[in-house]
Amino acid sequence: MSEDIKNETPTAGLSRRRLLTATSGALATAGVLGSTFAMPHLARAEGKKVRVGLGLNYGPFNQPWRRGCYTLLKKVVEMGGEPVTVRGTPSKQSEQDSARTLLDRDIDVLVLGIYSLESETAFLVDEAKKRNIKTVGFAVPVKDSPFVTEDTYGTGATLSYHVLNVTGRQGTFVQTAESKGFYTPFDQEADQFALMASYEPRMKVLPFMSGSVSTQDQISKGRENVLSLLQANPEPGSLTGIISWWWPLTIGAAQALQQMGRTDVRIFNHYFSNQLLEEMIKPNSPVEFSTDVPWHLMGEQVADIAMKLGRGEEVPNYQSRVPVTAILKSEASKALDEVKKMDDEAIAFLKQYNG
């Protein structure tokens, strides 16, 4: 997955990176982390490990997030640190409750993320400062702290340009993702596609289809939504494509299309999982393209920052972002092998942290 994708698809300028073996140095940041953060530091008391607190708030649909937690904790251990974890559920309230608990666990660094925005965790940062605990953001901005995120707008542009190119900038489209306000990057990416399509006179974007939240059965919700959509657009050619920013909704959408015998609707997905890639591999599957976030790289970078902070180094409060991964249907099998391997490793490793 290292050669240029533009040789195989009209999506100009889109590069592929090996999903799980890309180096962490691929981080797309103006101030290169390796040199920017290599600053003098005050070491902790000799022999005392840096304790890094992390809430494990992913759920059954959050496989990418789990992979990020795995590489984050694994790198903390490799760098001589000590992970401190609290198990929760995928919601803002749960991750904030986890963070509160971690503040009382004698930690040196608190990792905040992935749902709560800067304004929603500012009180936690203030409380951490009172206790001389450093903070770092995992997929979200954090008040007065360095943070690493996905390349949200890069993802939005990557998927949107691909859709515009392969459909000839014409047709009727609908977008789906988790409920508005639940995960901000989905809102930003959906807005970006709608904006780009608004400048194309032959493209029409239907109202957004809300896909519930990660604690619910989103595959069923995706199927239910698309069955209703197809009833409202029964004529072949009346609907060109579905842009799904979250993989469980993609699975549900594919099931609905197959149930209704509709072969005229194309699906463009964001985020990998075993089940998504298994669906994408099927020759008759309407899922033809997918972007992804290399959470394993994000986890490694957050761990690196956390350990530097815990050792007393001065780390600039910059935002860093990881590169966008994108594949065609023909590449789904290779991606599945890589994801399965990483997921097996993540499950085995996280068991010791109640993950």
XYZ file of C-alpha atoms in Angstrom:
355
model
C 0.000 0.000 0.000
C 2.925 2.338 -0.571
C 2.568 3.274 -4.237
C 0.534 6.245 -5.429
C -3.200 5.615 -5.639
C -3.639 8.190 -8.368
C -2.304 5.648 -10.852
C -5.429 3.552 -10.256
C -8.182 6.073 -9.602
C -9.164 9.585 -10.737
C -8.628 10.834 -7.183
C -5.614 13.061 -7.817
C -2.982 13.566 -5.173
C -4.202 10.802 -2.863
C -1.429 8.673 -1.396
C -1.722 5.293 0.273
C 0.195 4.291 3.358
C 0.502 0.835 4.796
C -2.163 0.737 7.475
C -0.295 -0.746 10.400
C 3.384 -0.620 9.553
C 3.725 3.041 8.673
C 6.301 4.752 10.829
C 5.227 7.249 13.426
C 7.497 9.750 11.703
C 4.816 10.119 9.023
C 2.975 12.514 11.300
C 1.899 15.478 9.206
C 2.965 18.294 11.456
C 4.754 21.508 10.578
C 7.046 21.367 13.611
C 8.631 17.909 13.467
C 8.064 16.267 16.830
C 11.431 14.588 17.079
C 13.362 17.847 16.898
C 10.787 20.207 18.380
C 10.432 18.243 21.590
C 14.094 17.314 22.074
C 14.611 19.900 24.807
C 16.381 19.810 28.171
C 14.252 18.408 30.967
C 14.136 17.899 34.685
C 14.115 14.208 35.477
C 11.673 12.762 38.002
C 12.932 11.273 41.211
C 15.421 8.596 40.259
C 13.842 5.184 40.007
C 10.247 6.475 39.972
C 8.349 5.604 36.815
C 6.246 8.132 34.929
C 2.610 7.188 35.545
C 0.352 7.901 32.570
C -3.416 7.852 33.110
C -5.735 6.786 30.299
C -9.473 6.098 30.234
C -10.339 2.997 28.188
C -13.748 4.195 27.041
C -14.087 2.415 23.723
C -17.009 0.072 23.017
C -17.663 -2.878 20.670
C -17.799 -0.648 17.572
C -14.687 1.371 18.455
C -12.016 -0.958 17.099
C -9.849 1.895 15.702
C -9.897 3.626 19.106
C -8.927 0.365 20.818
C -5.927 0.038 18.510
C -4.865 3.542 19.498
C -5.131 2.744 23.208
C -3.048 -0.370 22.616
C -0.136 1.389 20.932
C -0.312 4.254 23.418
C 0.010 2.026 26.466
C 2.507 -0.284 24.774
C 4.831 2.617 23.994
C 4.506 4.004 27.529
C 5.722 0.634 28.816
C 8.523 0.473 26.244
C 9.686 3.944 27.305
C 9.849 2.871 30.949
C 6.540 4.367 32.061
C 3.656 2.865 33.989
C 0.120 2.876 32.537
C -2.793 3.620 34.873
C -6.192 2.863 33.354
C -9.904 3.122 34.114
C -12.497 1.214 32.053
C -15.518 3.118 30.816
C -17.970 3.381 27.939
C -17.887 5.462 24.724
C -19.488 8.718 25.871
C -18.419 12.168 26.982
C -19.722 11.612 30.484
C -17.883 8.325 30.899
C -14.551 9.676 29.712
C -14.870 12.698 32.005
C -15.752 10.421 34.923
C -12.727 8.268 34.059
C -10.497 11.326 34.045
C -11.777 12.424 37.462
C -10.989 8.983 38.835
C -7.502 9.001 37.320
C -6.697 12.336 38.958
C -6.792 10.492 42.294
C -4.521 7.645 41.142
C -1.139 9.337 41.728
C -0.508 9.912 38.025
C 1.990 12.297 36.437
C 0.233 12.743 33.094
C -3.461 12.573 32.186
C -4.496 11.653 28.630
C -7.808 13.269 27.675
C -10.021 12.180 24.748
C -11.731 11.297 22.506
C -15.234 12.801 22.567
C -15.054 15.770 24.943
C -14.061 19.074 23.398
C -11.649 21.578 24.916
C -14.375 23.541 26.676
C -15.764 20.335 28.169
C -12.490 19.266 29.787
C -11.088 22.660 30.814
C -12.146 22.058 34.421
C -10.222 18.769 34.416
C -7.091 20.495 33.134
C -7.403 23.138 35.840
C -7.770 20.446 38.485
C -4.793 18.550 37.066
C -2.626 21.670 37.244
C -3.446 22.072 40.922
C -2.005 18.590 41.449
C 1.011 19.166 39.175
C -0.359 16.660 36.664
C 0.396 17.324 32.983
C -2.277 16.885 30.303
C -2.208 15.787 26.671
C -5.000 15.424 24.114
C -5.784 12.113 22.393
C -7.800 12.936 19.231
C -9.143 16.174 20.762
C -7.857 19.655 21.619
C -7.084 20.108 25.320
C -6.728 23.430 27.109
C -3.129 24.714 27.262
C -1.797 21.287 26.240
C -0.190 19.536 23.262
C -2.522 17.160 21.419
C -2.577 14.737 18.509
C -5.634 14.330 16.267
C -6.770 12.693 13.095
C -6.464 14.834 9.969
C -10.173 15.619 9.923
C -10.191 18.041 7.027
C -7.702 15.924 5.095
C -10.062 12.973 5.489
C -13.046 15.055 4.415
C -11.212 16.267 1.323
C -9.855 12.811 0.451
C -13.225 11.090 0.498
C -15.074 14.033 -1.045
C -12.675 14.458 -3.966
C -12.880 10.729 -4.656
C -16.678 10.806 -4.714
C -16.731 13.879 -6.962
C -14.299 12.276 -9.389
C -15.773 8.791 -9.721
C -19.349 10.061 -10.055
C -18.500 12.755 -12.577
C -19.630 15.444 -10.138
C -23.277 14.592 -10.606
C -26.032 12.678 -8.841
C -27.991 12.572 -5.595
C -26.204 11.741 -2.357
C -26.977 11.261 1.306
C -24.607 11.327 4.269
C -24.787 9.449 7.541
C -22.731 9.358 10.720
C -23.317 9.268 14.440
C -25.746 11.818 15.863
C -24.728 15.448 15.399
C -22.631 16.650 18.317
C -21.591 13.154 19.426
C -18.241 13.004 17.627
C -17.173 16.351 16.227
C -14.921 15.111 13.360
C -17.924 13.404 11.759
C -19.806 16.699 11.798
C -16.842 18.517 10.271
C -16.366 15.914 7.528
C -20.064 15.849 6.636
C -20.111 19.639 6.460
C -17.059 19.557 4.204
C -18.645 17.172 1.703
C -21.859 19.201 1.667
C -19.865 22.384 1.055
C -17.837 20.870 -1.780
C -20.960 19.425 -3.412
C -22.763 22.774 -3.143
C -20.395 24.176 -5.768
C -21.272 21.415 -8.231
C -24.491 22.277 -10.114
C -25.294 18.645 -10.959
C -24.922 17.336 -7.422
C -27.688 17.216 -4.836
C -27.193 16.331 -1.162
C -30.238 15.062 0.748
C -30.798 15.801 4.463
C -28.322 14.147 6.838
C -29.297 10.744 8.273
C -28.524 10.527 11.985
C -27.005 7.207 13.022
C -27.472 7.222 16.839
C -24.471 6.790 19.192
C -21.805 4.157 19.871
C -23.607 2.610 22.832
C -26.496 1.545 20.560
C -26.851 -1.021 17.758
C -25.698 1.176 14.906
C -25.674 -1.574 12.304
C -29.420 -2.022 12.780
C -29.875 1.757 12.769
C -27.973 2.070 9.503
C -30.080 -0.653 7.896
C -33.329 0.915 9.154
C -32.332 4.375 7.891
C -31.410 3.188 4.414
C -34.516 1.028 4.039
C -36.558 4.173 4.688
C -34.371 6.127 2.278
C -34.916 3.556 -0.473
C -38.671 3.622 0.057
C -38.547 7.380 -0.479
C -36.351 6.961 -3.578
C -37.651 3.775 -5.244
C -36.706 4.509 -8.842
C -33.362 3.163 -10.108
C -30.943 6.062 -10.509
C -32.824 8.276 -8.061
C -30.021 7.881 -5.537
C -26.358 7.849 -6.578
C -24.361 7.302 -3.435
C -24.247 7.030 0.344
C -21.352 8.661 2.182
C -21.050 6.943 5.552
C -18.546 8.396 7.988
C -18.851 5.505 10.463
C -18.409 1.838 9.551
C -21.339 0.215 11.478
C -23.731 2.471 9.572
C -22.001 1.429 6.356
C -22.637 -2.242 7.139
C -26.300 -1.520 7.807
C -26.586 0.479 4.580
C -25.050 -2.360 2.551
C -27.468 -4.844 4.107
C -30.428 -2.629 3.204
C -29.319 -2.250 -0.415
C -28.818 -5.991 -0.759
C -32.164 -6.712 0.919
C -33.960 -4.444 -1.563
C -31.981 -5.665 -4.568
C -30.667 -2.179 -5.345
C -27.417 -2.303 -7.302
C -27.473 1.294 -8.508
C -26.314 2.897 -5.241
C -22.629 3.221 -4.320
C -21.261 3.399 -0.780
C -18.199 5.364 0.304
C -16.988 4.645 3.841
C -14.808 6.104 6.566
C -13.104 3.955 9.242
C -11.884 0.373 9.058
C -12.976 -2.625 11.097
C -12.776 -6.358 10.521
C -16.470 -6.500 9.630
C -16.299 -3.503 7.302
C -13.339 -4.877 5.376
C -14.950 -8.327 5.163
C -18.009 -6.654 3.613
C -15.878 -4.568 1.267
C -14.072 -7.665 -0.030
C -17.301 -9.208 -1.359
C -17.478 -8.807 -5.159
C -21.141 -7.735 -5.026
C -20.728 -5.334 -2.101
C -21.669 -1.713 -2.800
C -18.813 -0.520 -0.538
C -16.136 0.555 -3.001
C -13.843 3.009 -1.210
C -12.778 3.743 2.364
C -10.658 6.164 4.287
C -9.307 5.450 7.750
C -7.445 7.080 10.636
C -4.186 5.360 11.694
C -5.016 5.390 15.390
C -1.980 3.230 16.089
C 0.222 6.158 15.035
C -1.840 8.582 17.070
C -1.451 6.406 20.142
C 2.317 6.225 19.722
C 2.637 9.990 19.335
C 0.458 10.710 22.375
C 2.564 8.273 24.413
C 5.759 9.990 23.298
C 4.421 13.398 24.340
C 3.047 12.060 27.625
C 6.383 10.548 28.592
C 8.260 13.737 27.740
C 5.836 15.757 29.858
C 6.112 13.271 32.705
C 9.903 13.546 32.642
C 9.745 17.304 32.935
C 10.426 18.266 29.331
C 8.889 21.391 27.864
C 6.557 20.350 25.047
C 4.951 23.118 22.936
C 1.152 23.187 22.994
C 0.920 22.334 19.317
C -1.627 20.284 17.428
C -0.185 17.326 15.539
C -2.143 15.164 13.113
C -1.730 11.710 11.666
C -1.925 10.971 7.923
C -5.043 9.844 6.062
C -5.262 6.211 4.943
C -7.403 5.352 1.908
C -8.065 2.141 -0.016
C -9.994 0.850 -3.005
C -12.029 -2.361 -2.927
C -9.099 -4.231 -4.480
C -6.953 -3.396 -1.430
C -9.466 -4.400 1.244
C -8.144 -7.961 1.631
C -4.617 -6.799 2.434
C -5.935 -4.172 4.842
C -8.072 -6.821 6.571
C -5.041 -9.013 7.242
C -3.242 -6.067 8.832
C -6.232 -4.992 10.914
C -6.879 -8.533 12.192
C -3.268 -8.849 13.287
C -3.335 -5.510 15.097
C -6.687 -6.226 16.755
C -5.486 -9.598 18.051
C -2.419 -7.927 19.522
C -4.511 -5.106 21.014
C -6.993 -7.455 22.703
C -4.235 -9.581 24.195
C -2.259 -6.599 25.471
C -5.185 -4.625 26.873
C -6.499 -7.559 28.908
C -3.918 -6.807 31.588
C -5.360 -3.290 31.898
C -9.015 -4.404 32.073
C -9.428 -3.355 28.480
